[in-house]
PDB file of N, CA and C in Angstrom:
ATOM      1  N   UNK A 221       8.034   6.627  35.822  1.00 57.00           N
ATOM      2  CA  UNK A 221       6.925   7.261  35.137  1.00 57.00           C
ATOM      3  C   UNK A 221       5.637   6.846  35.849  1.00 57.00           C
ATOM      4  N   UNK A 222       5.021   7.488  36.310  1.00 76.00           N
ATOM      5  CA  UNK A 222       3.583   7.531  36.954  1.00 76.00           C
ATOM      6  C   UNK A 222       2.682   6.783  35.843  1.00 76.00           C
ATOM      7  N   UNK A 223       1.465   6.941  36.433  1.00 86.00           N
ATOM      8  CA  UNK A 223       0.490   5.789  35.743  1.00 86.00           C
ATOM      9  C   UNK A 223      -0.305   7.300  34.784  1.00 86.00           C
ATOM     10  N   UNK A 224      -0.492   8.302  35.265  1.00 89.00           N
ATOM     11  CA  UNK A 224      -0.873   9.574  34.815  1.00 89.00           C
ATOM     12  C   UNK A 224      -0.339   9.632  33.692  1.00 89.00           C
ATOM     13  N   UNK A 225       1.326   9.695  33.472  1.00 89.00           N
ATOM     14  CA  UNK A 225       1.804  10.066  32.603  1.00 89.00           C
ATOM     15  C   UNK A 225       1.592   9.030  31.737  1.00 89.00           C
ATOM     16  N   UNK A 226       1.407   7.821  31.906  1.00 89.00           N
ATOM     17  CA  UNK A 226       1.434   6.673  31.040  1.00 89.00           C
ATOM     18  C   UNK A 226      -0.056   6.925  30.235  1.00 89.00           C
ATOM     19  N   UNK A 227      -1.109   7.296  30.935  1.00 92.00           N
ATOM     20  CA  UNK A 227      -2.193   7.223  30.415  1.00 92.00           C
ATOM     21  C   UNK A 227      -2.385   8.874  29.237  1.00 92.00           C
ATOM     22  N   UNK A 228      -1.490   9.503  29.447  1.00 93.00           N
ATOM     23  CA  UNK A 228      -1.507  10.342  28.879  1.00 93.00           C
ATOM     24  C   UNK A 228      -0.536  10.492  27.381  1.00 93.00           C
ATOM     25  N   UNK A 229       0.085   9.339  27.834  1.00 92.00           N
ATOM     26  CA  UNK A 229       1.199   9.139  26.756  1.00 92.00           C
ATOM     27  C   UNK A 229       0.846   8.474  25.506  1.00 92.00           C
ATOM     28  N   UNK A 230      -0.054   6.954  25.950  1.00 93.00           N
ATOM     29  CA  UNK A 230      -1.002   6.386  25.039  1.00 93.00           C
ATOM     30  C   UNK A 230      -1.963   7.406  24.476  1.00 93.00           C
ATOM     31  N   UNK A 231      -3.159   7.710  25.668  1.00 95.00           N
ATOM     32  CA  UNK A 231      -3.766   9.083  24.784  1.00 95.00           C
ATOM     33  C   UNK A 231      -3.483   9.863  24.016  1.00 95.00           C
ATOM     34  N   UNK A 232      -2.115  10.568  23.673  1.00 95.00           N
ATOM     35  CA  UNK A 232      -1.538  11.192  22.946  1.00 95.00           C
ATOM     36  C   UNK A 232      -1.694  10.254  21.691  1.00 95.00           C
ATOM     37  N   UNK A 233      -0.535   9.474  21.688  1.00 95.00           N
ATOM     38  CA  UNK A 233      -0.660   8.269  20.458  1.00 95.00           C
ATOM     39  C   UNK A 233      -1.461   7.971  20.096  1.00 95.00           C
ATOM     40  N   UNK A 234      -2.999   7.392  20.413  1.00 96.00           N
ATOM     41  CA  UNK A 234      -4.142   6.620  19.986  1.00 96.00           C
ATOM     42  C   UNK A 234      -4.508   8.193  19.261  1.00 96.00           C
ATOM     43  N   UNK A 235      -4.819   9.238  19.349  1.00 97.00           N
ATOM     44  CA  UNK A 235      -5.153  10.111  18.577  1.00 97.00           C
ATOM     45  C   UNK A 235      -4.464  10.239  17.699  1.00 97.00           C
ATOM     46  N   UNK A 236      -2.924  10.386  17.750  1.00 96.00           N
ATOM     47  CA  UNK A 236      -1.875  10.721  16.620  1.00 96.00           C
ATOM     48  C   UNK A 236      -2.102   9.745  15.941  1.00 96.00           C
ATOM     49  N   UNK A 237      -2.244   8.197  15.907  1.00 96.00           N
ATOM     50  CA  UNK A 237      -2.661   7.152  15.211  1.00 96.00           C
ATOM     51  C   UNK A 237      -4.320   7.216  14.422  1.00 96.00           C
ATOM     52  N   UNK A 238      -5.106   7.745  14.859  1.00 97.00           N
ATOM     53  CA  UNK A 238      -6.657   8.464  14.540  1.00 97.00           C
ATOM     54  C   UNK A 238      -5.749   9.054  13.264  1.00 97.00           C
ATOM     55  N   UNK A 239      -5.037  10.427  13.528  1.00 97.00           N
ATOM     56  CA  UNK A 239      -5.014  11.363  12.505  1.00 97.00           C
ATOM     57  C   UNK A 239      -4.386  10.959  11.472  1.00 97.00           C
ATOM     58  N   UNK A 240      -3.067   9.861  11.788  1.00 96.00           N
ATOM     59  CA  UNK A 240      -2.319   9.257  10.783  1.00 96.00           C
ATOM     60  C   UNK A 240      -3.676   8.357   9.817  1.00 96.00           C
ATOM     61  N   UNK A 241      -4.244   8.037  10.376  1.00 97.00           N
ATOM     62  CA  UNK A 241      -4.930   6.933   9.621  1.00 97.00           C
ATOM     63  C   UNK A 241      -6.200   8.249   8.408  1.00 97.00           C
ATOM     64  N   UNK A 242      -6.142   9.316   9.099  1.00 97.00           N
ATOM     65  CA  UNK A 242      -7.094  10.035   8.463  1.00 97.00           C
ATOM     66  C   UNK A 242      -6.505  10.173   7.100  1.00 97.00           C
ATOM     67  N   UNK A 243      -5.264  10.578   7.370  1.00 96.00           N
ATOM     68  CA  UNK A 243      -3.988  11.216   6.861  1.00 96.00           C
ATOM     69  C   UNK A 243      -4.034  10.198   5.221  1.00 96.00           C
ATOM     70  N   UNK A 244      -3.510   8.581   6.165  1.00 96.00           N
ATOM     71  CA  UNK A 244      -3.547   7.791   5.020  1.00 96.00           C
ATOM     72  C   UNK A 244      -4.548   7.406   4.114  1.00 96.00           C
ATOM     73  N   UNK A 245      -6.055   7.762   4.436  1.00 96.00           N
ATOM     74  CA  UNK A 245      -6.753   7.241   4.011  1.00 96.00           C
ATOM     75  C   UNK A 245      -7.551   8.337   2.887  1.00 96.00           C
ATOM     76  N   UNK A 246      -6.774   9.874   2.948  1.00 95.00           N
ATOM     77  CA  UNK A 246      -7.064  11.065   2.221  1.00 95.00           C
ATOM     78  C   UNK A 246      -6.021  11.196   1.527  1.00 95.00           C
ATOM     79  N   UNK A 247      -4.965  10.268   1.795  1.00 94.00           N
ATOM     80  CA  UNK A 247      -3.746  10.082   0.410  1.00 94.00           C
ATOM     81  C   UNK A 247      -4.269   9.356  -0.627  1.00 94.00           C
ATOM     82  N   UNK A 248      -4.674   8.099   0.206  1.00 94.00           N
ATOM     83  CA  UNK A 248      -5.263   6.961  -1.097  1.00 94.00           C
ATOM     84  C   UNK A 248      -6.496   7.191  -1.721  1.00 94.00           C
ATOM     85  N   UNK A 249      -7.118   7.791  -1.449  1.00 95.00           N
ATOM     86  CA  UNK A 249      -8.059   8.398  -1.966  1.00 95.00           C
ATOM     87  C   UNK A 249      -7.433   9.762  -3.228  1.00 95.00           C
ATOM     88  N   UNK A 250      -6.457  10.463  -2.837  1.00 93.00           N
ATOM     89  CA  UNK A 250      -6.707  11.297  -3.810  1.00 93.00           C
ATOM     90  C   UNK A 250      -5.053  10.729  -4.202  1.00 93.00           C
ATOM     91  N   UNK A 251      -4.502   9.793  -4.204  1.00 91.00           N
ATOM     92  CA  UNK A 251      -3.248   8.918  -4.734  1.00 91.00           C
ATOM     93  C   UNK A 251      -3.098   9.781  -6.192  1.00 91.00           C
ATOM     94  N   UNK A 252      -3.923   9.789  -7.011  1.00 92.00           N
ATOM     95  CA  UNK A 252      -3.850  10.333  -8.639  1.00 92.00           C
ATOM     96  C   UNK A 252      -3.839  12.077  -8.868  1.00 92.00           C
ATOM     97  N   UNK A 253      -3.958  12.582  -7.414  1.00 92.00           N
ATOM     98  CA  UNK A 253      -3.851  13.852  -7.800  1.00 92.00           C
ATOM     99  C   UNK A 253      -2.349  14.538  -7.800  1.00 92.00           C
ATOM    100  N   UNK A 254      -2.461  15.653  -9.092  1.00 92.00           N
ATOM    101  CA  UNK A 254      -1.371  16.278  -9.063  1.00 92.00           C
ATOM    102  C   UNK A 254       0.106  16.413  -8.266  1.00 92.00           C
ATOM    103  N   UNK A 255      -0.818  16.851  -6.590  1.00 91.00           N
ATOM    104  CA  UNK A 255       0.376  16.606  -5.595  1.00 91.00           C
ATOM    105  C   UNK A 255       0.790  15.518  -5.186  1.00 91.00           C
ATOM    106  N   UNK A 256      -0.066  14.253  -4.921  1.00 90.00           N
ATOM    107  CA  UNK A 256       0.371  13.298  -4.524  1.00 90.00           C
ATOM    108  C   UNK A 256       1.749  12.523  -5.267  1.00 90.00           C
ATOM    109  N   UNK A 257       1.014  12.776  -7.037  1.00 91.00           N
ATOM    110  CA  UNK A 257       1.902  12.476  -7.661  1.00 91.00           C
ATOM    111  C   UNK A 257       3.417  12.712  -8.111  1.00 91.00           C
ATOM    112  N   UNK A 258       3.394  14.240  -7.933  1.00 93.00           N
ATOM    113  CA  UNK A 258       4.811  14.700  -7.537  1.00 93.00           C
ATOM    114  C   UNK A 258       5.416  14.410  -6.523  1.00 93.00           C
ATOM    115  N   UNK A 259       5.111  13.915  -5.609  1.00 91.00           N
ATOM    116  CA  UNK A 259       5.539  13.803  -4.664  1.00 91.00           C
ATOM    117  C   UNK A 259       6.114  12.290  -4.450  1.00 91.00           C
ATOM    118  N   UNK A 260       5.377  10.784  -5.238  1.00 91.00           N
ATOM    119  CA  UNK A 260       5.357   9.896  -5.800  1.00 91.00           C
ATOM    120  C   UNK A 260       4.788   9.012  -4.590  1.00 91.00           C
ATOM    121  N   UNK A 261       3.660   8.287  -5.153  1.00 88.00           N
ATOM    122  CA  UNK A 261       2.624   7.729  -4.201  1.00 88.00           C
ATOM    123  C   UNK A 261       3.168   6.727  -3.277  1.00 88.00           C
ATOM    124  N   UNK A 262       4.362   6.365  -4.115  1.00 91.00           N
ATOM    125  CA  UNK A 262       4.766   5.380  -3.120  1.00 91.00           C
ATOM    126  C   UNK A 262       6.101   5.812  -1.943  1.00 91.00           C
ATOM    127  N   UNK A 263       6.251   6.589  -2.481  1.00 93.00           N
ATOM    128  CA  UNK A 263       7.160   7.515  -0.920  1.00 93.00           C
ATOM    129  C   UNK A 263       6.317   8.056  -0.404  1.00 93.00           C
ATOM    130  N   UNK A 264       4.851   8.951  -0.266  1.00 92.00           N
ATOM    131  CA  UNK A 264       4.214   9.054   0.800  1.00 92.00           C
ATOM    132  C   UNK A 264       3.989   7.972   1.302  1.00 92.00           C
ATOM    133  N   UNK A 265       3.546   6.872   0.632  1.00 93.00           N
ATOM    134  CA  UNK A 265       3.102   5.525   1.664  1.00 93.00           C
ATOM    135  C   UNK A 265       4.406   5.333   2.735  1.00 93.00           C
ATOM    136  N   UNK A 266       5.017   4.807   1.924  1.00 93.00           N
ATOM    137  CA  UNK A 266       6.507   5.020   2.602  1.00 93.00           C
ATOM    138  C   UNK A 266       6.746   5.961   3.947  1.00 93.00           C
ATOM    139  N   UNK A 267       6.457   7.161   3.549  1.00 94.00           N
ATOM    140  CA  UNK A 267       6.944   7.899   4.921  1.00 94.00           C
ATOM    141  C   UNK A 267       5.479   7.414   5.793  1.00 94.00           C
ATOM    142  N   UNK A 268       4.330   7.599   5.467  1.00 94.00           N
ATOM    143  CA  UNK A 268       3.730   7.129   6.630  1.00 94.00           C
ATOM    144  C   UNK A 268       3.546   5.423   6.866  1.00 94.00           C
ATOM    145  N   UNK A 269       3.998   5.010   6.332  1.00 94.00           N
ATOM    146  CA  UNK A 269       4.196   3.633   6.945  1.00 94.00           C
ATOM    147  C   UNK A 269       5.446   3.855   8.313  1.00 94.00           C
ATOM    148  N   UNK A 270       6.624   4.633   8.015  1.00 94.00           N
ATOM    149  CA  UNK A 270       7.493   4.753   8.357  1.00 94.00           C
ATOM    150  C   UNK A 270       6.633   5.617  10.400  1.00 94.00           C
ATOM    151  N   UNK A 271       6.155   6.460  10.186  1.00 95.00           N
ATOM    152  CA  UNK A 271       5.114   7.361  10.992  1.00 95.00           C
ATOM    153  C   UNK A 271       4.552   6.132  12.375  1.00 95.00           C
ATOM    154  N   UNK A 272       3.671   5.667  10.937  1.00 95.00           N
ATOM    155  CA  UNK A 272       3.015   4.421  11.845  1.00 95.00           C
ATOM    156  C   UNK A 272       3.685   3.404  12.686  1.00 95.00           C
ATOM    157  N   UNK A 273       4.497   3.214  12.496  1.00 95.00           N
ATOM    158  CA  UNK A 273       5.848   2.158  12.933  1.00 95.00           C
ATOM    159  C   UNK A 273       6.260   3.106  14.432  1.00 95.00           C
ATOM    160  N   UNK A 274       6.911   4.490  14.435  1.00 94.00           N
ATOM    161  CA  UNK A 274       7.059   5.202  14.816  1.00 94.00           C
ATOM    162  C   UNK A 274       5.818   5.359  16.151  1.00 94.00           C
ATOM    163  N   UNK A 275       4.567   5.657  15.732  1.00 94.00           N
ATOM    164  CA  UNK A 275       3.727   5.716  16.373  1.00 94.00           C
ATOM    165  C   UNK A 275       3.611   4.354  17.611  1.00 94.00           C
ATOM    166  N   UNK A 276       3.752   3.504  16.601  1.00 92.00           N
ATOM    167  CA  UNK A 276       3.619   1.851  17.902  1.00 92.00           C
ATOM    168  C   UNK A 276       4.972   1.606  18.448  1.00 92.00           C
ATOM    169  N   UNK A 277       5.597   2.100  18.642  1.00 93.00           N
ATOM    170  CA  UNK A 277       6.884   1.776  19.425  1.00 93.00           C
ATOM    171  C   UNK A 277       6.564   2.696  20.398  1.00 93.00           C
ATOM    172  N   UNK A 278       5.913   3.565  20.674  1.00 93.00           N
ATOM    173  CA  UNK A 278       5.636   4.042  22.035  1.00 93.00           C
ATOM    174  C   UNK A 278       5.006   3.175  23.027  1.00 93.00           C
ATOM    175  N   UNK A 279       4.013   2.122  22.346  1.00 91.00           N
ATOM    176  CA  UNK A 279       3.675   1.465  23.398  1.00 91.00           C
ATOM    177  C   UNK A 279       4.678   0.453  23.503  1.00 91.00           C
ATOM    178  N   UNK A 280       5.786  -0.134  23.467  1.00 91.00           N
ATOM    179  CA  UNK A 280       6.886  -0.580  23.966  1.00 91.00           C
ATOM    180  C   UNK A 280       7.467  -0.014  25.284  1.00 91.00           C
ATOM    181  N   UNK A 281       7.498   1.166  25.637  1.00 90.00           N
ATOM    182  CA  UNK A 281       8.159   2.112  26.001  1.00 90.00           C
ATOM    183  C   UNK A 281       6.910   2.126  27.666  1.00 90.00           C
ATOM    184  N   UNK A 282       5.837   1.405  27.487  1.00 88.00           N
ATOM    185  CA  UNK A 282       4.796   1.622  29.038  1.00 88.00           C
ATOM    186  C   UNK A 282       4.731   0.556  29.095  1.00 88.00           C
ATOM    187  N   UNK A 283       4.639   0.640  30.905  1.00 84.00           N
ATOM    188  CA  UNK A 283       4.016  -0.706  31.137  1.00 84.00           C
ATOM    189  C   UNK A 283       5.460  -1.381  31.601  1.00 84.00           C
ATOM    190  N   UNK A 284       5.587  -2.596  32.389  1.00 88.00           N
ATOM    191  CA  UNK A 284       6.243  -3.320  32.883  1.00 88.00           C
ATOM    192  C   UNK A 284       7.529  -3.583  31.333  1.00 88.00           C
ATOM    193  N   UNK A 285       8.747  -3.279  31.518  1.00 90.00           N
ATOM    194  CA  UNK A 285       9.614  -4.005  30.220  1.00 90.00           C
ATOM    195  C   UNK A 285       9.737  -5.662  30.242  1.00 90.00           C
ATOM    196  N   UNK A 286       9.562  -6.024  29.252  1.00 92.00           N
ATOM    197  CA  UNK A 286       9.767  -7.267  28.883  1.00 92.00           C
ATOM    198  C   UNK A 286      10.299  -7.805  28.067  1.00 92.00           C
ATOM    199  N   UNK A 287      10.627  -8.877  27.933  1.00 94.00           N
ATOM    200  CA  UNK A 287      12.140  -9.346  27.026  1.00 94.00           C
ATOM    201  C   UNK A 287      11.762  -8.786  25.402  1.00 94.00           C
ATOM    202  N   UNK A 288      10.523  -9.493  25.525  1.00 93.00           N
ATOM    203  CA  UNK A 288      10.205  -8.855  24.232  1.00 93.00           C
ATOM    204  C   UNK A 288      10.039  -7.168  23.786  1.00 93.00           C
ATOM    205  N   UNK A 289       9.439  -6.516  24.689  1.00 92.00           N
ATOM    206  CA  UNK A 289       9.537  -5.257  24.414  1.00 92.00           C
ATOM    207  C   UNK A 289      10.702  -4.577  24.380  1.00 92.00           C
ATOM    208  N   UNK A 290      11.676  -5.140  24.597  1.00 94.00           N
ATOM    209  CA  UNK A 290      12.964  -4.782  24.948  1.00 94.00           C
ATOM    210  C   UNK A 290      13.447  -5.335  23.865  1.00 94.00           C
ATOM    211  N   UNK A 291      13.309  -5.808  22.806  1.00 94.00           N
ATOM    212  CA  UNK A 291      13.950  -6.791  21.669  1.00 94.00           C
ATOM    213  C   UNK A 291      12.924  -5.659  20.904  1.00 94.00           C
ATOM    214  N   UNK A 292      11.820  -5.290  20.403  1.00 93.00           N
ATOM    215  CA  UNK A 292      11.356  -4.962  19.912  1.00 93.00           C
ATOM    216  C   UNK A 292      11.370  -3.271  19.353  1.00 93.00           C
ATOM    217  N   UNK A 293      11.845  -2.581  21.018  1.00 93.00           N
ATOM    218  CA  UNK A 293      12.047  -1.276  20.770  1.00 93.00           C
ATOM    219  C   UNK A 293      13.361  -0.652  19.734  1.00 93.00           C
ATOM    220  N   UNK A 294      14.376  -1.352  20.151  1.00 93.00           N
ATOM    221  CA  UNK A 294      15.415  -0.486  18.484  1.00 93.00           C
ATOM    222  C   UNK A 294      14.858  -1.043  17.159  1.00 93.00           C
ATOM    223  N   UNK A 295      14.365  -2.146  17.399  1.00 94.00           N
ATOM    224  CA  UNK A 295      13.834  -2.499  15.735  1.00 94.00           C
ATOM    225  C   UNK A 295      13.313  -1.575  15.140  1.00 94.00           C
ATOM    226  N   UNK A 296      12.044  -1.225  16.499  1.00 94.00           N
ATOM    227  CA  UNK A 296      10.264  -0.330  15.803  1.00 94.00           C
ATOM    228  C   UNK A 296      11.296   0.478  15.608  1.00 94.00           C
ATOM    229  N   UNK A 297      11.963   1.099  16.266  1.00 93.00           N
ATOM    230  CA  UNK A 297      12.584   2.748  15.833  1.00 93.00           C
ATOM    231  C   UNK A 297      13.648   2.748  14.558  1.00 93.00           C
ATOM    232  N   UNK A 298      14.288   2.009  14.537  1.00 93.00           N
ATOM    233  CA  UNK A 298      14.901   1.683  13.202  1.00 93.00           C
ATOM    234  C   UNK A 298      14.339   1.438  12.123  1.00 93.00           C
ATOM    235  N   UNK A 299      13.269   0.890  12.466  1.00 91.00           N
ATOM    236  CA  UNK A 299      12.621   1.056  10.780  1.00 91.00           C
ATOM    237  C   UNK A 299      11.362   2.020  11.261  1.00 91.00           C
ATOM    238  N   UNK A 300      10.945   2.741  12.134  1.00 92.00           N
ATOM    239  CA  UNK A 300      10.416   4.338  11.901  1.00 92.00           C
ATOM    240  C   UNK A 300      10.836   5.048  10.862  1.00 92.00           C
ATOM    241  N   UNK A 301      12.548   4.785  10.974  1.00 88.00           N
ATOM    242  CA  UNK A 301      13.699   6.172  10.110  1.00 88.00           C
ATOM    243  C   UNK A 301      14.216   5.371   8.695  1.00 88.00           C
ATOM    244  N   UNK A 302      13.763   4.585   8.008  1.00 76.00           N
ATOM    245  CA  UNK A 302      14.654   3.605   6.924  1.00 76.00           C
ATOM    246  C   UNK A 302      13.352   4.382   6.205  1.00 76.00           C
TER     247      UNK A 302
END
């Protein structure tokens, strides 16, 4: 993977992480409304906690591998999907 693609890969993420955070922060804010509540406040948290997790295991994935990033990547992705 080129350094291009790497920088484009983070770029991608650091925005998708921007929007997630928009995301979460226009849930908790309207947490008591109708939809949120059907939906039940604590499984949206849930799925985007799940998102966010998801989101930072990409940066595992650039950059030189290391023992740790390499110990770290099935975790992040395993609990992306739980």
């Amino acid at each position: 993977v080129s350094d291009t693609d790497s920088i484009l890969l983070i770029t991608l993420t650091l925005i998708l992480v921007f929007i997630w955070f928009g995301i979460t922060i226009t849930t908790f804010i309207n947490r008591e409304h109708s939809i949120i509540l059907a939906a039940s406040k604590n499984f949206c948290f849930v799925i985007l906690t799940g998102i966010f997790i998801g989101y930072c295991s990409i940066f595992t994935y650039v950059g030189e591998p290391t023992e740790v990033s390499c110990y770290l990547r099935p975790i992040l992705i395993c609990l992306s999907f739980v």
